[in-house]
Tab-separated table of C-alpha atoms in Angstrom:
chain	number	residue	atom	x	y	z
A	145	MET	CA	24.713	-7.063	-1.421
A	146	ALA	CA	22.450	-9.985	-0.568
A	147	GLU	CA	22.117	-12.647	-3.245
A	148	PHE	CA	18.687	-13.114	-4.741
A	149	THR	CA	17.126	-16.303	-3.462
A	150	MET	CA	13.702	-17.902	-3.437
A	151	GLU	CA	14.420	-19.657	-0.144
A	152	LEU	CA	13.568	-17.871	3.104
A	153	ASN	CA	16.129	-18.226	5.885
A	154	ASP	CA	15.230	-19.663	9.277
A	155	GLU	CA	14.575	-16.260	10.853
A	156	GLN	CA	12.302	-15.219	7.993
A	157	LYS	CA	10.394	-18.481	8.210
A	158	GLU	CA	9.886	-17.956	11.932
A	159	VAL	CA	8.523	-14.444	11.309
A	160	ARG	CA	6.315	-15.710	8.489
A	161	ASP	CA	4.819	-18.435	10.664
A	162	TRP	CA	4.242	-15.971	13.512
A	163	LEU	CA	2.440	-13.548	11.173
A	164	HIS	CA	0.417	-16.360	9.669
A	165	GLY	CA	-0.697	-17.434	13.118
A	166	PHE	CA	-1.810	-13.903	13.975
A	167	ALA	CA	-3.656	-13.622	10.660
A	168	ALA	CA	-5.386	-16.968	11.201
A	169	ASP	CA	-6.228	-16.543	14.888
A	170	VAL	CA	-6.939	-12.807	15.202
A	171	ILE	CA	-7.516	-11.175	11.810
A	172	ARG	CA	-9.535	-13.761	9.915
A	173	PRO	CA	-12.144	-14.440	12.655
A	174	ALA	CA	-12.843	-10.683	12.858
A	175	ALA	CA	-12.931	-10.041	9.092
A	176	ALA	CA	-16.632	-10.391	8.359
A	177	GLU	CA	-17.682	-8.286	11.359
A	178	TRP	CA	-15.494	-5.292	10.530
A	179	ASP	CA	-16.318	-5.510	6.839
A	180	GLU	CA	-19.997	-5.162	7.767
A	181	ARG	CA	-19.353	-2.395	10.294
A	182	GLU	CA	-17.163	-0.409	7.869
A	183	GLU	CA	-15.176	0.963	10.794
A	184	THR	CA	-11.523	1.030	11.770
A	185	PRO	CA	-10.859	-2.181	13.741
A	186	TRP	CA	-9.110	-0.525	16.670
A	187	PRO	CA	-9.254	-3.667	18.877
A	188	VAL	CA	-7.387	-5.681	16.226
A	189	ILE	CA	-4.799	-2.925	15.741
A	190	GLN	CA	-4.390	-2.898	19.534
A	191	GLU	CA	-3.776	-6.659	19.521
A	192	ALA	CA	-1.235	-6.225	16.714
A	193	ALA	CA	0.511	-3.579	18.798
A	194	LYS	CA	0.559	-5.801	21.891
A	195	VAL	CA	2.348	-8.621	20.079
A	196	GLY	CA	4.720	-6.251	18.283
A	197	ILE	CA	3.351	-6.360	14.730
A	198	TYR	CA	1.986	-2.815	14.765
A	199	SER	CA	5.184	-1.054	15.776
A	200	LEU	CA	8.031	0.973	14.361
A	201	ASP	CA	10.554	-1.693	15.410
A	202	PHE	CA	8.805	-4.473	13.520
A	203	TYR	CA	8.305	-2.338	10.419
A	204	ALA	CA	11.962	-1.221	10.479
A	205	GLN	CA	13.225	-4.789	10.840
A	206	GLN	CA	11.283	-5.882	7.783
A	207	TYR	CA	12.062	-2.700	5.801
A	208	PHE	CA	15.820	-3.084	6.334
A	209	ASP	CA	15.933	-6.834	5.681
A	210	PRO	CA	18.966	-7.066	3.344
A	211	THR	CA	17.218	-9.635	1.146
A	212	GLY	CA	14.312	-7.246	0.538
A	213	LEU	CA	11.807	-9.996	1.350
A	214	GLY	CA	10.774	-8.853	4.829
A	215	ILE	CA	8.066	-6.421	3.762
A	216	PRO	CA	6.506	-8.524	0.954
A	217	MET	CA	6.493	-11.608	3.171
A	218	ALA	CA	4.749	-9.671	5.960
A	219	MET	CA	2.228	-8.090	3.584
A	220	GLU	CA	1.305	-11.427	2.019
A	221	GLU	CA	0.600	-13.106	5.352
A	222	LEU	CA	-1.413	-10.238	6.858
A	223	PHE	CA	-3.505	-9.745	3.714
A	224	TRP	CA	-4.046	-13.492	3.544
A	225	GLY	CA	-5.942	-12.918	6.797
A	226	ASP	CA	-8.103	-10.073	5.480
A	227	ALA	CA	-7.369	-7.118	3.231
A	228	GLY	CA	-9.483	-4.519	5.030
A	229	ILE	CA	-8.131	-5.225	8.511
A	230	ALA	CA	-4.588	-5.692	7.220
A	231	LEU	CA	-4.721	-2.314	5.475
A	232	SER	CA	-5.779	-0.740	8.765
A	233	ILE	CA	-2.705	-2.323	10.346
A	234	VAL	CA	-0.200	-1.430	7.609
A	235	GLY	CA	-1.748	1.784	6.220
A	236	THR	CA	0.476	3.868	8.475
A	237	GLY	CA	3.412	2.366	6.605
A	238	LEU	CA	2.742	4.429	3.473
A	239	ALA	CA	3.139	7.641	5.457
A	240	ALA	CA	6.245	6.201	7.087
A	241	VAL	CA	7.693	5.361	3.658
A	242	GLY	CA	6.966	8.944	2.604
A	243	VAL	CA	9.115	10.197	5.473
A	244	LEU	CA	11.833	7.568	4.921
A	245	ALA	CA	12.016	8.377	1.190
A	246	ASN	CA	12.158	12.158	1.548
A	247	GLY	CA	12.935	13.126	5.145
A	248	THR	CA	16.098	13.906	7.086
A	249	GLU	CA	17.383	11.618	9.829
A	250	GLU	CA	16.018	14.027	12.424
A	251	GLN	CA	12.576	14.048	10.784
A	252	ILE	CA	12.553	10.263	10.567
A	253	GLY	CA	13.438	9.942	14.248
A	254	THR	CA	10.928	12.585	15.320
A	255	TRP	CA	7.811	11.759	13.321
A	256	ILE	CA	7.706	8.050	12.566
A	257	PRO	CA	7.405	7.028	16.255
A	258	GLN	CA	4.469	9.441	16.597
A	259	MET	CA	2.750	7.714	13.692
A	260	TYR	CA	2.453	4.466	15.641
A	261	GLY	CA	2.104	5.532	19.262
A	262	ASP	CA	2.588	2.598	21.630
A	263	GLN	CA	0.767	-0.586	22.593
A	264	ASN	CA	-1.237	1.250	25.251
A	265	ASP	CA	-2.190	4.184	23.028
A	266	VAL	CA	-2.036	3.218	19.353
A	267	LYS	CA	-1.998	5.924	16.693
A	268	VAL	CA	-2.236	5.848	12.902
A	269	ALA	CA	-0.821	8.049	10.142
A	270	ALA	CA	-2.037	9.131	6.710
A	271	PHE	CA	-0.302	9.815	3.399
A	272	CYS	CA	-2.279	12.452	1.480
A	273	SER	CA	-1.481	12.742	-2.225
A	274	SER	CA	-4.585	12.190	-4.401
A	275	GLU	CA	-7.078	14.995	-4.991
A	276	PRO	CA	-10.567	15.186	-6.517
A	277	ASP	CA	-9.029	16.340	-9.836
A	278	ALA	CA	-5.598	14.733	-9.479
A	279	GLY	CA	-5.466	10.988	-8.989
A	280	SER	CA	-3.355	9.284	-11.621
A	281	ASP	CA	-2.510	12.745	-13.007
A	282	VAL	CA	-0.343	13.800	-10.072
A	283	ALA	CA	0.955	16.822	-11.992
A	284	SER	CA	-2.491	18.437	-11.710
A	285	LEU	CA	-2.742	18.588	-7.931
A	286	ARG	CA	-3.960	21.946	-6.648
A	287	THR	CA	-3.013	21.822	-2.990
A	288	ARG	CA	-0.578	24.700	-2.499
A	289	ALA	CA	2.123	25.270	0.068
A	290	VAL	CA	3.421	28.836	0.321
A	291	TYR	CA	6.441	29.749	2.408
A	292	ASP	CA	6.021	32.509	4.983
A	293	GLU	CA	9.637	33.556	5.374
A	294	ALA	CA	8.974	36.015	8.200
A	295	ARG	CA	7.587	33.247	10.418
A	296	ASP	CA	9.491	30.319	8.887
A	297	GLU	CA	6.197	28.531	8.261
A	298	TRP	CA	4.512	26.866	5.324
A	299	VAL	CA	0.856	27.675	4.706
A	300	ILE	CA	-1.041	24.783	3.068
A	301	ASN	CA	-4.447	24.990	1.401
A	302	GLY	CA	-6.313	22.324	-0.551
A	303	THR	CA	-8.378	19.162	-0.443
A	304	LYS	CA	-7.002	15.620	-0.451
A	305	THR	CA	-9.062	12.530	-1.176
A	306	TRP	CA	-8.798	8.741	-0.928
A	307	ALA	CA	-6.551	9.143	2.118
A	308	THR	CA	-6.186	5.971	4.166
A	309	ASN	CA	-6.626	7.057	7.806
A	310	GLY	CA	-7.363	10.579	6.579
A	311	GLY	CA	-8.702	12.797	9.360
A	312	ILE	CA	-8.290	10.170	12.112
A	313	ALA	CA	-4.494	10.090	11.833
A	314	ASN	CA	-2.171	11.441	14.478
A	315	VAL	CA	0.302	12.541	11.773
A	316	HIS	CA	-0.563	13.457	8.175
A	317	VAL	CA	2.013	13.541	5.367
A	318	VAL	CA	0.733	15.920	2.698
A	319	VAL	CA	2.031	16.331	-0.851
A	320	ALA	CA	1.586	19.905	-2.097
A	321	SER	CA	2.736	22.095	-4.952
A	322	VAL	CA	5.313	24.742	-4.123
A	323	ASP	CA	5.866	25.760	-7.765
A	324	PRO	CA	2.833	25.040	-9.992
A	325	GLU	CA	4.731	25.970	-13.173
A	326	LEU	CA	6.949	22.916	-12.737
A	327	GLY	CA	4.017	20.486	-12.557
A	328	SER	CA	4.916	17.326	-10.626
A	329	LYS	CA	8.531	18.495	-10.362
A	330	GLY	CA	7.343	21.369	-8.183
A	331	HIS	CA	5.878	19.127	-5.481
A	332	ALA	CA	7.085	18.685	-1.921
A	333	SER	CA	5.951	16.668	1.098
A	334	PHE	CA	5.062	18.132	4.478
A	335	ILE	CA	4.402	16.776	7.940
A	336	VAL	CA	1.209	18.087	9.523
A	337	PRO	CA	1.647	17.483	13.273
A	338	PRO	CA	-1.215	16.270	15.485
A	339	GLY	CA	-3.714	18.921	16.497
A	340	THR	CA	-2.676	21.418	13.825
A	341	PRO	CA	-5.484	23.985	13.293
A	342	GLY	CA	-7.092	24.025	9.866
A	343	LEU	CA	-6.875	20.295	9.109
A	344	ALA	CA	-10.210	18.476	9.146
A	345	GLN	CA	-11.746	15.266	7.880
A	346	GLY	CA	-14.094	15.665	4.950
A	347	GLN	CA	-16.268	12.934	3.467
A	348	LYS	CA	-15.683	9.390	4.692
A	349	PHE	CA	-16.140	7.014	1.766
A	350	LYS	CA	-18.388	3.946	1.823
A	351	LYS	CA	-16.426	1.529	-0.317
A	352	HIS	CA	-16.971	-1.607	-2.415
A	353	GLY	CA	-14.161	-3.429	-0.610
A	354	ILE	CA	-11.476	-3.045	2.095
A	355	ARG	CA	-14.325	-1.642	4.166
A	356	ALA	CA	-12.549	-2.076	7.527
A	357	SER	CA	-9.989	0.481	6.349
A	358	HIS	CA	-10.871	4.153	6.910
A	359	THR	CA	-10.743	6.205	3.687
A	360	ALA	CA	-11.678	9.882	3.659
A	361	GLU	CA	-11.103	13.373	2.350
A	362	VAL	CA	-8.731	15.683	4.197
A	363	ILE	CA	-9.460	19.417	4.136
A	364	LEU	CA	-6.540	21.824	4.606
A	365	ASP	CA	-7.648	25.385	5.330
A	366	ASN	CA	-4.732	27.757	5.971
A	367	VAL	CA	-2.842	25.003	7.726
A	368	ARG	CA	0.412	26.408	9.097
A	369	VAL	CA	3.333	24.092	9.802
A	370	PRO	CA	6.871	24.978	10.921
A	371	GLY	CA	9.611	25.143	8.308
A	372	SER	CA	11.097	22.029	9.892
A	373	CYS	CA	8.038	20.079	8.683
A	374	LEU	CA	9.132	20.298	5.029
A	375	LEU	CA	10.515	16.813	4.374
A	376	GLY	CA	14.149	17.021	3.369
A	377	GLY	CA	14.471	20.687	4.340
A	378	LYS	CA	14.274	23.930	2.361
A	379	GLU	CA	17.868	23.937	1.157
A	380	LYS	CA	17.403	20.567	-0.501
A	381	LEU	CA	14.062	21.670	-1.959
A	382	ASP	CA	15.548	24.871	-3.412
A	383	GLU	CA	18.356	22.886	-5.038
A	384	ARG	CA	15.895	20.390	-6.513
A	385	LEU	CA	13.633	23.116	-7.885
A	386	ALA	CA	16.609	24.879	-9.471
A	387	ARG	CA	17.664	21.646	-11.210
A	388	ALA	CA	14.089	21.049	-12.341
A	389	ARG	CA	13.844	24.527	-13.878
A	390	GLU	CA	17.158	24.055	-15.653
A	391	LYS	CA	16.221	20.629	-17.005
A	392	ALA	CA	12.766	21.829	-18.026
A	393	ALA	CA	14.464	24.482	-20.159
A	394	LYS	CA	16.504	21.741	-21.854
A	395	GLY	CA	13.516	19.597	-22.813
A	396	GLY	CA	11.989	18.280	-19.622
A	397	GLU	CA	14.162	15.418	-18.402
A	398	ARG	CA	12.483	13.190	-15.889
A	399	VAL	CA	12.847	14.285	-12.270
A	400	LYS	CA	11.591	12.174	-9.413
A	401	ASN	CA	9.049	14.025	-7.294
A	402	ALA	CA	8.107	13.434	-3.660
A	403	ALA	CA	4.914	11.461	-4.287
A	404	MET	CA	6.453	9.302	-6.998
A	405	ALA	CA	9.387	8.454	-4.732
A	406	THR	CA	6.936	7.105	-2.180
A	407	PHE	CA	4.897	5.139	-4.720
A	408	GLU	CA	7.980	3.611	-6.359
A	409	ALA	CA	9.124	2.355	-2.966
A	410	SER	CA	5.738	0.890	-2.085
A	411	ARG	CA	4.491	-0.712	-5.325
A	412	PRO	CA	6.081	-4.144	-4.761
A	413	ALA	CA	4.517	-4.138	-1.279
A	414	VAL	CA	1.091	-3.545	-2.833
A	415	GLY	CA	1.816	-6.459	-5.148
A	416	ALA	CA	2.494	-8.611	-2.089
A	417	MET	CA	-0.854	-7.567	-0.595
A	418	ALA	CA	-2.555	-8.733	-3.784
A	419	VAL	CA	-0.681	-12.037	-3.649
A	420	GLY	CA	-1.947	-12.589	-0.097
A	421	THR	CA	-5.581	-12.013	-1.071
A	422	ALA	CA	-5.253	-14.196	-4.168
A	423	ARG	CA	-3.644	-17.003	-2.178
A	424	ALA	CA	-6.403	-16.872	0.427
A	425	ALA	CA	-9.131	-17.192	-2.220
A	426	TYR	CA	-7.257	-19.983	-3.999
A	427	GLU	CA	-6.935	-21.984	-0.774
A	428	VAL	CA	-10.663	-21.663	-0.048
A	429	ALA	CA	-11.469	-22.779	-3.590
A	430	LEU	CA	-9.038	-25.694	-3.441
A	431	ASP	CA	-10.437	-26.995	-0.148
A	432	TYR	CA	-13.988	-26.602	-1.439
A	433	ALA	CA	-13.192	-28.430	-4.684
A	434	LYS	CA	-11.729	-31.351	-2.744
A	435	THR	CA	-14.750	-31.757	-0.486
A	436	ARG	CA	-17.726	-30.642	-2.603
A	437	GLU	CA	-19.259	-33.605	-4.423
A	438	GLN	CA	-21.425	-33.494	-7.529
A	439	PHE	CA	-22.454	-36.511	-9.603
A	440	GLY	CA	-20.860	-38.812	-7.039
A	441	ARG	CA	-17.324	-37.365	-6.979
A	442	PRO	CA	-15.381	-34.286	-5.770
A	443	ILE	CA	-15.628	-31.452	-8.250
A	444	ILE	CA	-11.820	-31.239	-8.456
A	445	ASP	CA	-12.032	-34.493	-10.437
A	446	ASN	CA	-13.599	-32.475	-13.239
A	447	GLN	CA	-11.018	-31.116	-15.647
A	448	GLY	CA	-12.768	-27.757	-15.937
A	449	VAL	CA	-12.320	-27.132	-12.210
A	450	ALA	CA	-8.885	-28.738	-11.898
A	451	PHE	CA	-7.425	-26.663	-14.737
A	452	GLN	CA	-8.768	-23.463	-13.183
A	453	LEU	CA	-7.026	-24.289	-9.914
A	454	ALA	CA	-3.797	-25.127	-11.758
A	455	ASP	CA	-3.876	-21.747	-13.500
A	456	MET	CA	-4.694	-19.944	-10.259
A	457	ARG	CA	-1.723	-21.463	-8.428
A	458	THR	CA	0.625	-20.774	-11.354
A	459	GLN	CA	-0.407	-17.129	-11.561
A	460	ILE	CA	-0.045	-16.637	-7.794
A	461	ASP	CA	3.466	-18.090	-7.763
A	462	ALA	CA	4.474	-16.015	-10.798
A	463	ALA	CA	3.143	-12.862	-9.120
A	464	ARG	CA	5.065	-13.604	-5.936
A	465	LEU	CA	8.312	-14.065	-7.883
A	466	LEU	CA	7.871	-10.705	-9.629
A	467	VAL	CA	7.212	-9.046	-6.261
A	468	TRP	CA	10.225	-10.672	-4.634
A	469	ARG	CA	12.493	-9.734	-7.557
A	470	ALA	CA	11.425	-6.075	-7.412
A	471	SER	CA	11.769	-5.995	-3.627
A	472	TRP	CA	15.265	-7.470	-3.773
A	473	MET	CA	16.271	-5.017	-6.500
A	474	ALA	CA	14.974	-2.038	-4.524
A	475	VAL	CA	16.773	-2.856	-1.272
A	476	ASN	CA	20.020	-3.600	-3.108
A	477	GLY	CA	19.987	-0.426	-5.162
A	478	LYS	CA	19.348	-2.102	-8.500
A	479	PRO	CA	17.694	0.357	-10.919
A	480	PHE	CA	14.285	-0.569	-12.308
A	481	THR	CA	15.488	-0.402	-15.916
A	482	ALA	CA	12.372	-2.191	-17.158
A	483	ALA	CA	10.011	-0.768	-14.500
A	484	GLU	CA	10.198	-4.000	-12.524
A	485	GLY	CA	8.394	-2.409	-9.574
A	486	SER	CA	5.426	-1.494	-11.733
A	487	MET	CA	5.537	-4.923	-13.374
A	488	SER	CA	5.181	-6.620	-10.000
A	489	LYS	CA	2.250	-4.464	-8.945
A	490	LEU	CA	0.494	-4.770	-12.319
A	491	PHE	CA	0.707	-8.546	-12.570
A	492	ALA	CA	-0.069	-9.256	-8.925
A	493	SER	CA	-3.085	-6.951	-8.798
A	494	GLU	CA	-4.577	-8.319	-12.007
A	495	THR	CA	-3.927	-11.835	-10.713
A	496	ALA	CA	-5.827	-11.091	-7.489
A	497	LYS	CA	-8.898	-9.923	-9.398
A	498	LYS	CA	-8.803	-12.934	-11.687
A	499	VAL	CA	-8.142	-15.544	-9.001
A	500	THR	CA	-10.834	-14.263	-6.623
A	501	ALA	CA	-13.366	-14.266	-9.471
A	502	GLN	CA	-12.404	-17.853	-10.344
A	503	ALA	CA	-12.782	-18.822	-6.688
A	504	ILE	CA	-16.363	-17.554	-6.681
A	505	GLN	CA	-17.051	-19.540	-9.851
A	506	ILE	CA	-15.672	-22.733	-8.321
A	507	LEU	CA	-17.849	-22.291	-5.227
A	508	GLY	CA	-20.855	-21.544	-7.434
A	509	GLY	CA	-23.853	-20.121	-5.599
A	510	ASN	CA	-22.074	-20.486	-2.261
A	511	GLY	CA	-19.268	-18.260	-3.512
A	512	TYR	CA	-21.758	-15.505	-4.252
A	513	THR	CA	-22.972	-15.363	-0.645
A	514	ARG	CA	-21.398	-13.793	2.411
A	515	GLU	CA	-21.424	-17.168	4.115
A	516	TYR	CA	-18.111	-17.821	2.353
A	517	PRO	CA	-15.172	-15.361	2.375
A	518	VAL	CA	-14.401	-15.392	-1.355
A	519	GLU	CA	-17.187	-12.872	-1.999
A	520	ARG	CA	-15.428	-10.405	0.307
A	521	MET	CA	-12.014	-11.260	-1.124
A	522	HIS	CA	-13.265	-10.516	-4.633
A	523	ARG	CA	-14.586	-7.119	-3.529
A	524	ASP	CA	-11.326	-6.385	-1.740
A	525	SER	CA	-9.175	-7.364	-4.729
A	526	ALA	CA	-10.566	-4.598	-6.931
A	527	ILE	CA	-8.590	-1.945	-5.046
A	528	TYR	CA	-5.202	-3.358	-6.035
A	529	THR	CA	-5.696	-2.364	-9.679
A	530	ILE	CA	-6.645	1.168	-8.610
A	531	PHE	CA	-4.685	2.587	-5.687
A	532	GLU	CA	-1.032	3.654	-5.830
A	533	GLY	CA	-1.254	3.754	-9.601
A	534	THR	CA	-3.963	2.077	-11.671
A	535	SER	CA	-3.136	-0.855	-13.928
A	536	GLU	CA	-3.326	1.545	-16.866
A	537	ILE	CA	-0.726	3.800	-15.235
A	538	GLN	CA	1.522	0.806	-14.522
A	539	ARG	CA	1.378	-0.168	-18.177
A	540	LEU	CA	2.193	3.406	-19.156
A	541	VAL	CA	5.178	3.476	-16.795
A	542	ILE	CA	6.449	0.138	-18.139
A	543	ALA	CA	5.977	1.124	-21.781
A	544	ARG	CA	7.652	4.505	-21.375
A	545	THR	CA	10.549	2.931	-19.484
A	546	LEU	CA	11.093	0.372	-22.229
A	547	ALA	CA	10.918	3.106	-24.868
A	548	GLY	CA	13.302	5.362	-22.969
A	549	MET	CA	10.666	8.081	-22.748
A	550	PRO	CA	10.041	10.380	-19.769
A	551	ILE	CA	7.425	9.159	-17.309
A	552	ARG	CA	4.842	11.895	-16.752
């Protein structure tokens, strides 16, 4: 077990500096253009693939870092560059985590490489969980998967929404109900291979922020996938469903479902994304406050501005520490007895919204224009308190964990 430390080792520092350079030289100069275009920034993803950032090898190296800090460090630097473009680069990772959390070794080896493609032909993947009537309330999802035993196939029908890379992905990971009576305990995850008939993109959303990231509905109309596309396999699913039915009869003990397993693994990473956006806005505000003069002196000389910057920096550092703690705990098998993963995501996402708003205030009228990036950063920051569990859901998870109550 790696000891928890706040000091990056030499290799981690080298990776951090490399990522920061890519974010500064490639991502940030392209941010405004792709935000305005509201399109997937394929040329930037291609550049990330060429240098090795958008690749299975890089993601695996960071994911299996024994300190747990590889992924949050990478997320912070890329999202410091720009949230929309960074999400286009790392969005495939959520689908990959879904396979890593629930799949067999064979499924991991087969499907994750197809999610990324290669540097000459980049691909993306999508994780499809939310539905029009089932966002935070995952137990209410209506997408059904029915097993056709004669053909050893699963037949999937339903509509997914808010899917990053939905419809344009090479591989889709779809969460569906196999036993509606069990609610969220009756869910399973499925791979939908490229070119599968019946899967289509629905509405593409025009969003407030992260506009360079593709978000859309995914329509599943009698989609048939081989039995081997059930993540974890049918034997494991049947055993889990049997335990769930038995526990439900005894009072409904908490059982981890496929979607929740993915979200629990990814929440500290989302917190790190928020830290990156907050840090970027803080740095713009700090530089502006040092150089902008009013009444014959830099505005940072005014206590009202200086105290805001002090609070911003303190909140960012506190958020990073919560993210790092949760990430270290997760990789070292430490249970989240106080919902530390949700804590990190809650605090970091709320910090990003607050810090980006303060940055606009410090820049005044300039901050409200698109001539300065803090306006975009503020729009981008709103998503962190919404996706992969709203702030209200995080508070519910934390409160129920502290009370020893089941998380529904």
